[in-house]
Amino acid sequence: MRPIVIAANWKMNTTPADAGELAGTIASRTQAPGVTRVICPPFVCLAAVRDAVAGRGVEVGAQDVHHELAGAYTGEVSVPMLAGLATWVILGHSERRAYAGETDELIGRKLDRAVAGGLRPILCVGEVLAEREAGREVEVVGAQLRGALDGRDPQALAAAGLVIAYEPVWAIGTGRNARGADAAAMATAIRTSLAALGWESAAAEVPVLYGGSVTSTNIEEFLAEPGVDGALVGGASLKPDEIAGICARAALTAAARGLAS
Ligand code: 13P
């Protein structure tokens, strides 16, 4: 049975001085049986967040990781450096694709490193507005999945806990969220793409999240869809009231799907 995951992507927000307090507040206000909660702060805030949430059922993730283990890569952070700090990692976020020029091929190499190092990856995919307006969203997302996953062992990636986040670029940070039905259609398309890569059984096991202007008000629309297994939340994840509302709704879904223990 697939888990319900609510992952907070804090992006380039918070400092080591304030991240621990925010994470602690979120940990106490988001308790949600059956919901996997993850906070992904900036690298320099990982230790503060780890300490603040220790023993409180919240997991910690990085927002990216380098594809090499060590070497002359100024400013980068590798998988071994995250040991003891993070157990999850976001890969291929559209902001990294757009601002850091990340390609599907590079993201695939990061995925290999993350899995080998025991990090649980959240692989982000999603189309830009022009692609959606041209009706090309399934094709674009399918190509992203193929580019990052082709040739890799689906059972190993599923066993490593791979999560796919469908984040349409036009919905990120814009206040213009996709419709629940669109997210559900894309979750189906993602599983169809995985099956076409030879993933058959693993395709059904991989959680698919929606991301893009998720709030405590619209989360209902996404979690009402049986193919959507949670959310990757940006701006609203920095607001305790918002993320508390999102996790409370997710707890209802977890109970309805028989996940709450
Ligand atoms: P917003 O929730 O701010 O739109 O960001 C979504 C996102 O990019 C999460 O990774």
Tab-separated table of C-alpha atoms and ligand atoms in Angstrom:
chain	number	residue	atom	x	y	z
A	1	MET	CA	0.000	0.000	0.000
A	2	ARG	CA	1.406	3.413	-0.922
A	3	PRO	CA	2.097	5.892	1.911
A	4	ILE	CA	0.661	9.388	2.153
A	5	VAL	CA	3.556	11.854	2.048
A	6	ILE	CA	3.466	15.558	2.836
A	7	ALA	CA	6.861	17.057	2.039
A	8	ALA	CA	7.796	20.661	2.789
A	9	ASN	CA	10.205	22.298	0.359
A	10	TRP	CA	11.410	25.419	2.110
A	11	LYS	CA	13.496	26.432	-0.945
A	12	MET	CA	15.919	29.326	-0.181
A	13	ASN	CA	14.127	30.409	2.979
A	14	THR	CA	15.032	30.327	6.708
A	15	THR	CA	18.442	30.582	8.379
A	16	PRO	CA	20.212	28.319	10.883
A	17	ALA	CA	19.066	30.791	13.546
A	18	ASP	CA	15.336	30.444	12.873
A	19	ALA	CA	14.864	27.112	11.070
A	20	GLY	CA	14.881	24.991	14.235
A	21	GLU	CA	12.098	26.965	15.852
A	22	LEU	CA	9.926	26.799	12.741
A	23	ALA	CA	10.559	23.068	12.337
A	24	GLY	CA	9.710	22.457	15.986
A	25	THR	CA	6.454	24.373	15.657
A	26	ILE	CA	5.559	22.455	12.520
A	27	ALA	CA	6.431	19.111	14.148
A	28	SER	CA	4.062	19.738	17.031
A	29	ARG	CA	1.233	21.154	14.900
A	30	THR	CA	1.202	18.560	12.119
A	31	GLN	CA	0.872	15.266	13.968
A	32	ALA	CA	-1.099	13.130	11.563
A	33	PRO	CA	-1.369	9.354	12.009
A	34	GLY	CA	-0.464	7.494	8.854
A	35	VAL	CA	1.101	10.522	7.169
A	36	THR	CA	4.818	10.629	6.371
A	37	ARG	CA	5.990	14.179	7.066
A	38	VAL	CA	9.237	15.483	5.582
A	39	ILE	CA	10.871	18.904	5.923
A	40	CYS	CA	13.451	19.895	3.301
A	41	PRO	CA	15.257	23.050	4.463
A	42	PRO	CA	18.347	24.659	2.901
A	43	PHE	CA	21.563	22.649	3.430
A	44	VAL	CA	22.862	25.009	6.111
A	45	CYS	CA	19.647	24.536	8.131
A	46	LEU	CA	19.616	20.725	8.021
A	47	ALA	CA	21.333	20.266	11.389
A	48	ALA	CA	19.018	22.729	13.139
A	49	VAL	CA	15.931	21.068	11.665
A	50	ARG	CA	17.235	17.567	12.427
A	51	ASP	CA	17.770	18.530	16.078
A	52	ALA	CA	14.401	20.262	16.355
A	53	VAL	CA	12.383	17.320	15.020
A	54	ALA	CA	14.390	14.463	16.561
A	55	GLY	CA	12.071	11.819	17.972
A	56	ARG	CA	8.964	13.671	16.773
A	57	GLY	CA	8.072	11.621	13.727
A	58	VAL	CA	9.182	14.188	11.144
A	59	GLU	CA	11.820	13.230	8.606
A	60	VAL	CA	14.416	15.555	7.072
A	61	GLY	CA	15.371	15.955	3.431
A	62	ALA	CA	17.829	17.923	1.328
A	63	GLN	CA	16.667	19.956	-1.669
A	64	ASP	CA	19.348	18.611	-4.026
A	65	VAL	CA	22.602	16.660	-4.019
A	66	HIS	CA	25.618	16.435	-6.328
A	67	HIS	CA	26.140	13.492	-8.670
A	68	GLU	CA	29.745	12.880	-7.585
A	69	LEU	CA	30.869	11.707	-4.167
A	70	ALA	CA	33.726	14.215	-3.705
A	71	GLY	CA	36.111	16.359	-5.701
A	72	ALA	CA	36.675	19.761	-7.255
A	73	TYR	CA	33.066	20.962	-7.364
A	74	THR	CA	33.078	24.320	-5.634
A	75	GLY	CA	29.956	25.036	-3.653
A	76	GLU	CA	28.415	21.591	-4.057
A	77	VAL	CA	27.165	19.078	-1.487
A	78	SER	CA	27.560	15.308	-1.920
A	79	VAL	CA	25.641	12.313	-0.613
A	80	PRO	CA	28.241	11.359	2.036
A	81	MET	CA	28.083	14.909	3.438
A	82	LEU	CA	24.389	14.441	4.158
A	83	ALA	CA	24.934	11.388	6.370
A	84	GLY	CA	23.301	11.994	9.719
A	85	LEU	CA	21.591	15.143	8.442
A	86	ALA	CA	18.982	13.990	5.911
A	87	THR	CA	17.256	10.771	4.901
A	88	TRP	CA	15.380	12.189	1.891
A	89	VAL	CA	16.412	14.282	-1.095
A	90	ILE	CA	14.474	16.263	-3.705
A	91	LEU	CA	15.892	15.743	-7.217
A	92	GLY	CA	15.176	17.495	-10.493
A	93	HIS	CA	13.077	20.305	-9.078
A	94	SER	CA	11.977	22.603	-11.895
A	95	GLU	CA	13.849	25.487	-10.283
A	96	ARG	CA	17.072	23.480	-10.553
A	97	ARG	CA	16.226	22.497	-14.115
A	98	ALA	CA	15.586	26.169	-14.985
A	99	TYR	CA	18.255	28.001	-12.954
A	100	ALA	CA	21.009	25.398	-12.684
A	101	GLY	CA	20.532	23.821	-16.114
A	102	GLU	CA	19.912	20.323	-14.772
A	103	THR	CA	19.163	17.754	-17.450
A	104	ASP	CA	17.290	14.466	-17.153
A	105	GLU	CA	20.570	12.624	-17.672
A	106	LEU	CA	22.230	14.480	-14.782
A	107	ILE	CA	19.191	13.947	-12.572
A	108	GLY	CA	19.439	10.210	-13.280
A	109	ARG	CA	23.037	10.218	-12.063
A	110	LYS	CA	22.006	12.068	-8.906
A	111	LEU	CA	19.285	9.481	-8.413
A	112	ASP	CA	21.839	6.661	-8.579
A	113	ARG	CA	24.049	8.365	-5.986
A	114	ALA	CA	21.136	9.143	-3.693
A	115	VAL	CA	19.841	5.567	-3.728
A	116	ALA	CA	23.331	4.084	-3.283
A	117	GLY	CA	23.782	6.359	-0.267
A	118	GLY	CA	20.481	5.359	1.317
A	119	LEU	CA	18.651	8.615	0.629
A	120	ARG	CA	14.988	8.410	-0.332
A	121	PRO	CA	14.508	10.422	-3.545
A	122	ILE	CA	11.605	12.649	-4.541
A	123	LEU	CA	11.966	12.965	-8.311
A	124	CYS	CA	10.218	16.082	-9.651
A	125	VAL	CA	8.682	16.270	-13.111
A	126	GLY	CA	6.327	18.741	-14.750
A	127	GLU	CA	5.586	20.733	-17.868
A	128	VAL	CA	5.781	24.489	-18.490
A	129	LEU	CA	2.713	26.502	-19.455
A	130	ALA	CA	3.384	26.516	-23.205
A	131	GLU	CA	3.677	22.741	-23.158
A	132	ARG	CA	0.365	22.345	-21.344
A	133	GLU	CA	-1.333	24.807	-23.685
A	134	ALA	CA	-0.040	22.734	-26.595
A	135	GLY	CA	-1.464	19.585	-24.978
A	136	ARG	CA	2.024	18.123	-24.592
A	137	GLU	CA	2.101	17.558	-20.800
A	138	VAL	CA	1.986	13.751	-20.938
A	139	GLU	CA	4.696	13.629	-23.593
A	140	VAL	CA	6.947	16.061	-21.677
A	141	VAL	CA	6.599	14.320	-18.334
A	142	GLY	CA	7.050	10.928	-20.002
A	143	ALA	CA	10.312	12.139	-21.555
A	144	GLN	CA	11.526	13.460	-18.183
A	145	LEU	CA	10.813	10.111	-16.547
A	146	ARG	CA	12.483	8.194	-19.358
A	147	GLY	CA	15.516	10.484	-19.272
A	148	ALA	CA	16.057	10.045	-15.541
A	149	LEU	CA	14.946	6.433	-15.069
A	150	ASP	CA	15.568	4.437	-18.218
A	151	GLY	CA	17.949	1.542	-17.716
A	152	ARG	CA	17.628	1.642	-13.951
A	153	ASP	CA	16.319	-1.212	-11.844
A	154	PRO	CA	12.671	-0.484	-10.998
A	155	GLN	CA	12.530	-2.947	-8.112
A	156	ALA	CA	15.630	-1.367	-6.552
A	157	LEU	CA	14.249	2.159	-6.946
A	158	ALA	CA	10.837	1.158	-5.604
A	159	ALA	CA	12.552	-0.597	-2.686
A	160	ALA	CA	14.589	2.575	-2.071
A	161	GLY	CA	11.285	4.378	-1.609
A	162	LEU	CA	11.322	6.472	-4.771
A	163	VAL	CA	8.566	9.099	-4.837
A	164	ILE	CA	7.565	11.044	-7.961
A	165	ALA	CA	6.316	14.619	-7.553
A	166	TYR	CA	4.234	15.995	-10.409
A	167	GLU	CA	4.808	19.740	-10.263
A	168	PRO	CA	3.497	21.657	-13.266
A	169	VAL	CA	5.843	24.624	-13.587
A	170	TRP	CA	2.985	27.043	-14.259
A	171	ALA	CA	1.488	26.197	-10.869
A	172	ILE	CA	4.642	26.682	-8.790
A	173	GLY	CA	4.611	29.820	-6.691
A	174	THR	CA	1.903	31.355	-8.843
A	175	GLY	CA	-1.186	30.782	-6.709
A	176	ARG	CA	-2.645	29.041	-9.756
A	177	ASN	CA	-2.907	25.401	-8.750
A	178	ALA	CA	-3.780	22.585	-11.124
A	179	ARG	CA	-7.196	20.993	-10.736
A	180	GLY	CA	-7.409	17.776	-8.768
A	181	ALA	CA	-8.586	15.964	-11.888
A	182	ASP	CA	-5.531	17.212	-13.832
A	183	ALA	CA	-3.211	15.972	-11.095
A	184	ALA	CA	-4.990	12.612	-11.072
A	185	ALA	CA	-4.738	12.323	-14.856
A	186	MET	CA	-1.021	13.055	-14.649
A	187	ALA	CA	-0.534	10.536	-11.836
A	188	THR	CA	-2.110	7.938	-14.132
A	189	ALA	CA	0.086	9.083	-17.026
A	190	ILE	CA	3.167	8.845	-14.804
A	191	ARG	CA	2.320	5.257	-13.826
A	192	THR	CA	1.668	4.427	-17.489
A	193	SER	CA	5.088	5.873	-18.389
A	194	LEU	CA	6.739	3.833	-15.639
A	195	ALA	CA	5.017	0.692	-16.886
A	196	ALA	CA	6.258	1.462	-20.408
A	197	LEU	CA	9.805	1.573	-18.998
A	198	GLY	CA	9.299	-2.013	-17.863
A	199	TRP	CA	8.293	-1.108	-14.332
A	200	GLU	CA	4.935	-2.947	-14.443
A	201	SER	CA	4.507	-4.008	-10.803
A	202	ALA	CA	6.768	-1.313	-9.331
A	203	ALA	CA	4.765	1.362	-11.166
A	204	ALA	CA	1.800	0.742	-8.902
A	205	GLU	CA	3.942	0.930	-5.753
A	206	VAL	CA	5.526	4.335	-6.364
A	207	PRO	CA	3.803	7.214	-4.562
A	208	VAL	CA	2.922	10.172	-6.800
A	209	LEU	CA	2.626	13.580	-5.137
A	210	TYR	CA	1.201	16.817	-6.517
A	211	GLY	CA	3.050	20.114	-6.076
A	212	GLY	CA	2.251	23.677	-7.146
A	213	SER	CA	0.455	26.292	-5.021
A	214	VAL	CA	-0.886	23.707	-2.582
A	215	THR	CA	-2.676	25.267	0.398
A	216	SER	CA	-4.781	24.089	3.322
A	217	THR	CA	-7.822	25.069	1.241
A	218	ASN	CA	-7.071	23.226	-1.994
A	219	ILE	CA	-5.286	20.126	-0.598
A	220	GLU	CA	-8.702	18.452	-0.370
A	221	GLU	CA	-9.026	18.496	-4.137
A	222	PHE	CA	-5.801	16.540	-4.627
A	223	LEU	CA	-6.124	14.027	-1.812
A	224	ALA	CA	-9.654	13.198	-2.935
A	225	GLU	CA	-8.003	11.547	-5.948
A	226	PRO	CA	-7.065	7.910	-5.238
A	227	GLY	CA	-4.026	8.103	-7.540
A	228	VAL	CA	-2.526	11.095	-5.696
A	229	ASP	CA	-0.554	10.152	-2.590
A	230	GLY	CA	0.281	13.490	-1.040
A	231	ALA	CA	1.860	16.835	-1.788
A	232	LEU	CA	5.175	18.627	-2.179
A	233	VAL	CA	4.471	22.002	-0.632
A	234	GLY	CA	6.490	25.190	-1.144
A	235	GLY	CA	5.287	28.550	0.147
A	236	ALA	CA	2.537	27.170	2.397
A	237	SER	CA	5.042	24.900	4.157
A	238	LEU	CA	6.652	27.948	5.799
A	239	LYS	CA	3.342	28.877	7.460
A	240	PRO	CA	2.484	26.676	10.473
A	241	ASP	CA	-1.281	27.223	10.135
A	242	GLU	CA	-1.194	26.221	6.481
A	243	ILE	CA	0.948	23.110	6.835
A	244	ALA	CA	-1.049	22.065	9.896
A	245	GLY	CA	-4.247	22.249	7.825
A	246	ILE	CA	-2.639	20.307	4.988
A	247	CYS	CA	-1.462	17.525	7.321
A	248	ALA	CA	-4.826	17.382	9.099
A	249	ARG	CA	-6.517	16.760	5.751
A	250	ALA	CA	-3.872	14.192	4.858
A	251	ALA	CA	-4.616	12.331	8.104
A	252	LEU	CA	-8.234	11.917	6.943
A	253	THR	CA	-7.000	10.428	3.676
A	254	ALA	CA	-4.610	8.129	5.531
A	255	ALA	CA	-7.483	6.901	7.701
A	256	ALA	CA	-9.776	6.448	4.702
A	257	ARG	CA	-7.092	4.452	2.878
A	258	GLY	CA	-6.442	2.267	5.928
A	259	LEU	CA	-2.966	3.662	6.599
A	260	ALA	CA	-3.425	5.215	10.036
A	261	SER	CA	-2.201	2.916	12.772
B	1	13P	P1	4.640	26.390	-4.127
B	1	13P	O1	3.854	25.490	-3.195
B	1	13P	O2	5.208	27.592	-3.450
B	1	13P	O3	3.879	26.680	-5.380
B	1	13P	O4	5.930	25.530	-4.560
B	1	13P	C1	5.746	24.240	-5.022
B	1	13P	C2	7.062	23.619	-5.140
B	1	13P	O5	7.849	23.961	-6.000
B	1	13P	C3	7.426	22.562	-4.174
B	1	13P	O6	8.594	21.903	-4.551
